[in-house]
Short mmCIF file of C-alpha atoms in Angstrom, two decimals:
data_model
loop_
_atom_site.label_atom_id
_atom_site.label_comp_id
_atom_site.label_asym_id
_atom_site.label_seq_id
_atom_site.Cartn_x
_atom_site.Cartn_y
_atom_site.Cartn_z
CA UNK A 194 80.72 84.08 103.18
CA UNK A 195 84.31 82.29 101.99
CA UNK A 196 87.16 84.62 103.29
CA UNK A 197 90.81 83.36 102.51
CA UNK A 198 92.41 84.23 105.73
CA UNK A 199 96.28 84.15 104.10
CA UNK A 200 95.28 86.70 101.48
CA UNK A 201 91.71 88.98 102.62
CA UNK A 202 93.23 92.41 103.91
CA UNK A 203 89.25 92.78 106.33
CA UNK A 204 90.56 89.15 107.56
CA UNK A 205 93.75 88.19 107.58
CA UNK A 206 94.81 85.36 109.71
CA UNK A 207 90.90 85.27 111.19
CA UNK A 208 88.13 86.64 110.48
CA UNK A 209 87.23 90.25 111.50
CA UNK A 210 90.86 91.02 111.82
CA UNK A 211 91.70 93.94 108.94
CA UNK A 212 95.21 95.19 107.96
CA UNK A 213 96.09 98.69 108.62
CA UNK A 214 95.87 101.09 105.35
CA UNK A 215 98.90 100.80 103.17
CA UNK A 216 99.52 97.13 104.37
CA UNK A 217 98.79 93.99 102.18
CA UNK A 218 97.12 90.50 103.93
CA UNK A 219 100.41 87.81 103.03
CA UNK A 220 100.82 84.27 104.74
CA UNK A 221 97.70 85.49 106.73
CA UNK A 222 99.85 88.48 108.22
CA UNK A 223 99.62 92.25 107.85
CA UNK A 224 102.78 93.12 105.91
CA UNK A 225 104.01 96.71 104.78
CA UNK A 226 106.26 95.25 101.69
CA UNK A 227 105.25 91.89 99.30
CA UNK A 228 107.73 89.49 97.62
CA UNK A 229 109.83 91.15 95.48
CA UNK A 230 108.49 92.38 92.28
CA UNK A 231 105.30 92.96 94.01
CA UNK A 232 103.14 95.37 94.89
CA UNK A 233 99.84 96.64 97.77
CA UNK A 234 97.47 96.89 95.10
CA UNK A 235 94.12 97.57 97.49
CA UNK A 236 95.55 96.17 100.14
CA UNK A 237 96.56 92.90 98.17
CA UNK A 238 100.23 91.85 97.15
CA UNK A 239 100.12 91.62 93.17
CA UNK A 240 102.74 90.74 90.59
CA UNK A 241 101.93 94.36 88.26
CA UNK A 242 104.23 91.94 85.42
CA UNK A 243 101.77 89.41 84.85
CA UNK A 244 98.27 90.46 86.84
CA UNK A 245 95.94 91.34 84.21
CA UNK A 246 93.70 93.80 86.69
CA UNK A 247 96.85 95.60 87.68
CA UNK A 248 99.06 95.49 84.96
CA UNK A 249 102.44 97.68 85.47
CA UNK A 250 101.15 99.54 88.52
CA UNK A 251 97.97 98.83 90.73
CA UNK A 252 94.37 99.22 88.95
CA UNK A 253 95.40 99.25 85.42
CA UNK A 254 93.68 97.08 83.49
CA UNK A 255 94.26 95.06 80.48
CA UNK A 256 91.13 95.28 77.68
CA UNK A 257 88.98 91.87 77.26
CA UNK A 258 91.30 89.48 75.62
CA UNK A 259 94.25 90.50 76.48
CA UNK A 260 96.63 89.25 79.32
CA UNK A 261 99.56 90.80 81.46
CA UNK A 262 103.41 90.09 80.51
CA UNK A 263 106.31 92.23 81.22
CA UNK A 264 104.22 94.95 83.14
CA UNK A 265 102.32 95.85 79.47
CA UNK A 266 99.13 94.32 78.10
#
């Protein structure tokens, strides 16, 4: 199946090639921090301000219909 090797913590830069626990897949590299103003949200680098599946900390989701802003739905 598709992977995308910058992003996919179980194949980051190639396939087969997983991230440790408590590090995110970035730029196809195992990182322990994101950007700034993001966060490892299951093993993924997410902006909790605007990501409607983790909105204002990691696997809070907004209801149907309603988006992410400002870390609130």
């Amino acid at each position: 199946s598709c992977r995308d090797l910058q992003t996919d913590p179980a194949h980051c830069g190639m396939c087969g090639t997983s991230c440790p626990s408590g590090q995110a897949c970035a730029g196809g590299q195992c990182v322990t921090r994101c950007a700034q103003g993001q966060s490892i949200c299951s093993g993924v680098c997410r902006d909790v301000q605007t990501d409607r599946a983790h909105c204002g900390a990691c696997d809070n989701a907004c209801a149907a219909g309603q988006g992410g802003a400002a870390g609130g739905c």
